XYZ file of C-alpha atoms in Angstrom:
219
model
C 48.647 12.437 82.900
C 45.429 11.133 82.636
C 44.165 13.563 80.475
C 46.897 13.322 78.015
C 46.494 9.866 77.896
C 42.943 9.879 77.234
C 43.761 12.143 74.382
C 46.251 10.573 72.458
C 44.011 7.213 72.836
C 41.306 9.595 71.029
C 43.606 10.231 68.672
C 44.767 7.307 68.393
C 41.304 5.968 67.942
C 40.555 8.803 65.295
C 43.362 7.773 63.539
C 42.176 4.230 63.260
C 38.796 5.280 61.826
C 40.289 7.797 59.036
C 42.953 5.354 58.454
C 39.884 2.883 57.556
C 37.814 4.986 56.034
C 40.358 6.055 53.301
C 40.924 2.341 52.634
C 37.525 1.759 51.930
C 37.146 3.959 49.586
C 40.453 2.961 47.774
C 38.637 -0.379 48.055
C 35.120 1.018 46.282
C 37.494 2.930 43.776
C 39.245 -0.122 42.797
C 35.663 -2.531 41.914
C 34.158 0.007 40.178
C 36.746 -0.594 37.305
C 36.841 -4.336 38.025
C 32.954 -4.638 38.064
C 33.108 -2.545 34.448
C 35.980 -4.269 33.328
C 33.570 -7.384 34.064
C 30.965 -6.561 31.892
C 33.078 -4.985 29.080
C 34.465 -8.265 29.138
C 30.655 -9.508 28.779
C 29.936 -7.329 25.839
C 33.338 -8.439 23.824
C 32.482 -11.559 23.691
C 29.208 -11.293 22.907
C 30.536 -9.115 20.056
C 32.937 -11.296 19.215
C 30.810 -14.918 18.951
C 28.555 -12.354 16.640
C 31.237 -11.176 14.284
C 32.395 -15.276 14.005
C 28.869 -15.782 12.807
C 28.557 -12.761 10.412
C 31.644 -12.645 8.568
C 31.387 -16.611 7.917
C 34.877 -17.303 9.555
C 33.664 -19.479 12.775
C 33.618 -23.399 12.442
C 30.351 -23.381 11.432
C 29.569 -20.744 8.671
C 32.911 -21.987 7.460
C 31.857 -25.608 7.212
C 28.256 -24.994 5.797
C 29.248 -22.755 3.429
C 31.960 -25.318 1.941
C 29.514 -28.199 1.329
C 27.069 -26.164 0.173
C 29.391 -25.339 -2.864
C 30.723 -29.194 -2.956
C 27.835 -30.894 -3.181
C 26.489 -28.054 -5.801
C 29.399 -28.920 -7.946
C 29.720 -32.327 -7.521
C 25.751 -32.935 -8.629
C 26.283 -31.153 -11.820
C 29.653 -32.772 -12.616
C 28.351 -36.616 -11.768
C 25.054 -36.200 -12.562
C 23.476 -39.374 -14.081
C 22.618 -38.609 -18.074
C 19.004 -38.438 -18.744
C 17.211 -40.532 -21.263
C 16.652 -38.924 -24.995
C 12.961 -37.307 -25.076
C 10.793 -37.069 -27.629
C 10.933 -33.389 -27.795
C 14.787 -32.940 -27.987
C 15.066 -35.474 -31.193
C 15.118 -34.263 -34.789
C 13.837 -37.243 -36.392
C 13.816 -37.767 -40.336
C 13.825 -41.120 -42.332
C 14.993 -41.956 -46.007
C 15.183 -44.622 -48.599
C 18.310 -46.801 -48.032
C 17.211 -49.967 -49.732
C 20.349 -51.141 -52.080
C 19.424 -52.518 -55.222
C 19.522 -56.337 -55.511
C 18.508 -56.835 -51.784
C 15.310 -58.699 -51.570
C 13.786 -56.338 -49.163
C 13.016 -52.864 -49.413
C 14.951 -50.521 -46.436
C 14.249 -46.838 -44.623
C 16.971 -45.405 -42.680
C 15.554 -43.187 -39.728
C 18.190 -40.848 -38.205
C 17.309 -39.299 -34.650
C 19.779 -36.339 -34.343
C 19.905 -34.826 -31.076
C 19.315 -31.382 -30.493
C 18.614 -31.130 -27.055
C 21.584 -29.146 -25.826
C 22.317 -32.000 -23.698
C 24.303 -35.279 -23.959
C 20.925 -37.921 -23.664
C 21.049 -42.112 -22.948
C 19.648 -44.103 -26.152
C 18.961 -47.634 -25.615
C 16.903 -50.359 -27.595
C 14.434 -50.686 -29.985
C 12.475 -47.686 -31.372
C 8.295 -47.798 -31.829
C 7.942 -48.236 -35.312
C 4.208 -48.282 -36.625
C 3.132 -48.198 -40.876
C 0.277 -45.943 -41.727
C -1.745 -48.431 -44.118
C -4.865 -47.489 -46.357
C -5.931 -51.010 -44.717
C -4.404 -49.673 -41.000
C -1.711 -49.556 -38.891
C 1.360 -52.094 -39.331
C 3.601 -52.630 -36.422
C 6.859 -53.151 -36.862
C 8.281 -56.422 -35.258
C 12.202 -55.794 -33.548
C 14.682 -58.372 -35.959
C 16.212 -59.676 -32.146
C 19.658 -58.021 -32.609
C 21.223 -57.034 -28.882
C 20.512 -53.178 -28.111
C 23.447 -51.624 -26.510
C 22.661 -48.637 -24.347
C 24.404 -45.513 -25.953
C 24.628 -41.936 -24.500
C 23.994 -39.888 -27.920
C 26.330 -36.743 -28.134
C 24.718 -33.106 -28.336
C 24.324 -32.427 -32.038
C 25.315 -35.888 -33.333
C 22.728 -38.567 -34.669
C 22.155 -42.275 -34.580
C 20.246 -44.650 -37.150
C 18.309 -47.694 -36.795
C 17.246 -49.294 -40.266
C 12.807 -50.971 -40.695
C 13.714 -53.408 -43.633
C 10.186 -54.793 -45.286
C 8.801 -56.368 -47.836
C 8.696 -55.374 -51.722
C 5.828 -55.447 -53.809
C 6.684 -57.387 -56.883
C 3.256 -58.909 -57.430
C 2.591 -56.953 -60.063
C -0.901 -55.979 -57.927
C -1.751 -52.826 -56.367
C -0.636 -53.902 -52.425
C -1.315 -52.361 -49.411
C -0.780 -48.548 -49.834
C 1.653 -47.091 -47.120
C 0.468 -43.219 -46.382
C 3.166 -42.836 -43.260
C 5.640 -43.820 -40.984
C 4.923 -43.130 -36.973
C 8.051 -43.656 -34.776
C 8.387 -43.288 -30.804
C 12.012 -43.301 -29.696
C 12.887 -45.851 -26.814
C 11.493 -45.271 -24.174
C 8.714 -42.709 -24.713
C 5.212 -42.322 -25.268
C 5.357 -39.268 -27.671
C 5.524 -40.288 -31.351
C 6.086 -38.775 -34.425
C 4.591 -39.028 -37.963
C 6.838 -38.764 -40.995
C 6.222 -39.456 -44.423
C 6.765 -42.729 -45.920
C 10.373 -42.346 -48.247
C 10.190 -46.057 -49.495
C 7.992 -48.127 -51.810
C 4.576 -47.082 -52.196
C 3.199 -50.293 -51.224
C 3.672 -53.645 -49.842
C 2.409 -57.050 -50.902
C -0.514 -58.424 -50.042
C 0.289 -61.508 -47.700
C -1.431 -64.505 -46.298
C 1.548 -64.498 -43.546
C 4.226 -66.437 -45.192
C 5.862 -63.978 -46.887
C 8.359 -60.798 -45.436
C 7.650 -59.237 -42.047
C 8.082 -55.179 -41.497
C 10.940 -55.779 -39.327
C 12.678 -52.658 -37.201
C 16.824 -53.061 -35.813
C 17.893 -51.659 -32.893
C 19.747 -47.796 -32.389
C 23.219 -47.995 -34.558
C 21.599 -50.893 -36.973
C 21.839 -48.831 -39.852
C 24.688 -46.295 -40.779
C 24.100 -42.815 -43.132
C 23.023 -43.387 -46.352
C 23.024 -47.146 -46.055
C-alpha cells in the first residue's frame, strides 16, 4: 500500500510540474504578441505624429500655413500708397497764359506712368534758368490737398510770372527745372512762355508757383 501510494503522489507530483510547465509557456506565448503589439503600437504613432506634420493637416502646419497666406494678402490689399517719384512722372509744361491777364502763365502736367497708383501732395520745386541765373519760384499760399494720382492720369499745377512789356530786352529765360513734391530729383524742360521777364528793382510781379490741381488742361 505503501508503494502505491508513494506512486500516485509521484504522479501526482509529476502532474503538478507538467501541468505548470505547459502554463508557462502559454504564458511566454501570450507576451510575445503583447510585447510586439507594444511596440507596433510605438511605431504607429510615431508614424502617425509624422504624417500630421508632412501632409500639413495637424494644428500646426494647418495654422502656419493659413497666416502665412493672410497676412500675404492682406499686405498687398492694404498696403499704404507710396509717394509719386521722380522717375515714374512724365513731366511736360506749356503756355497757358490767356490773353488780357496781366501775368504771363505755364501749365506743367505730371502724368503718371509708374504702373502704380502714387500720393501727390503740395507744392512742386519750381526753379527759372536765367542768362543772369537761377529764379526760384515762390508758392502763391493756396492750401495743398494731398491727392493719390491714378495710374496713367495727370495733374497740373500752374507758375504765373511776370510779362515783359518794357519795351527792353529783360532777363532771358533759357529753362524751366521742376522737382515734384517731395523729391530731390529734378527735371529740366524748356521754357514754353515769354522769352523774357522784366527787369525789376523788387516792386514789380513775383515768379509765383500753385499747388498740384491749381491749374486745369489747357488753361
Amino acid at each position: 500500500m505503501r508503494v502505491h501510494k508513494l506512486t500516485f503522489a509521484a504522479l501526482a507530483v509529476a502532474a503538478g510540474l507538467s501541468l505548470t510547465a505547459c502554463q508557462n509557456g502559454d504564458d511566454m506565448g501570450q507576451t510575445a504578441p503583447s510585447s510586439a503589439s507594444g511596440a507596433s503600437s510605438a511605431s504607429g504613432g510615431s508614424g502617425s505624429g509624422g504624417s500630421d506634420q508632412s501632409d500639413g493637416k495637424g494644428p500646426a502646419g494647418k495654422g502656419s500655413g493659413g497666416q502665412g497666406t493672410a497676412a500675404g494678402t492682406g499686405s498687398n490689399e492694404n498696403g499704404k500708397v507710396g509717394k509719386c517719384r521722380t522717375d515714374e512722372l512724365e513731366i511736360t509744361a506749356a503756355d497757358s497764359t490767356i490773353d488780357g491777364d496781366p501775368d504771363g502763365t505755364v501749365a506743367v502736367e505730371l502724368k503718371n506712368g509708374g504702373g502704380r497708383d502714387c500720393v501727390l501732395s503740395g507744392y512742386a520745386g519750381v526753379d527759372l534758368k536765367t542768362g543772369s541765373g537761377t529764379l526760384s519760384a515762390k508758392r502763391t499760399g493756396e492750401k495743398a490737398t494731398p491727392m493719390t494720382l491714378k495710374d496713367g492720369k495727370s495733374v497740373y499745377f500752374g507758375i504765373n510770372y511776370p510779362i515783359n512789356k518794357s519795351g527792353g530786352s529783360g532777363v532771358r529765360i533759357t529753362g524751366l527745372v521742376v522737382t515734384p513734391p517731395d523729391e530731390t530729383k529734378s527735371v529740366t524742360l524748356d521754357w514754353p512762355g515769354a522769352g523774357t521777364l522784366p527787369v525789376t528793382d523788387g516792386s514789380g510781379s513775383e515768379v509765383k508757383v500753385g499747388p498740384m490741381g491749381s491749374a486745369g488742361q489747357g488753361g
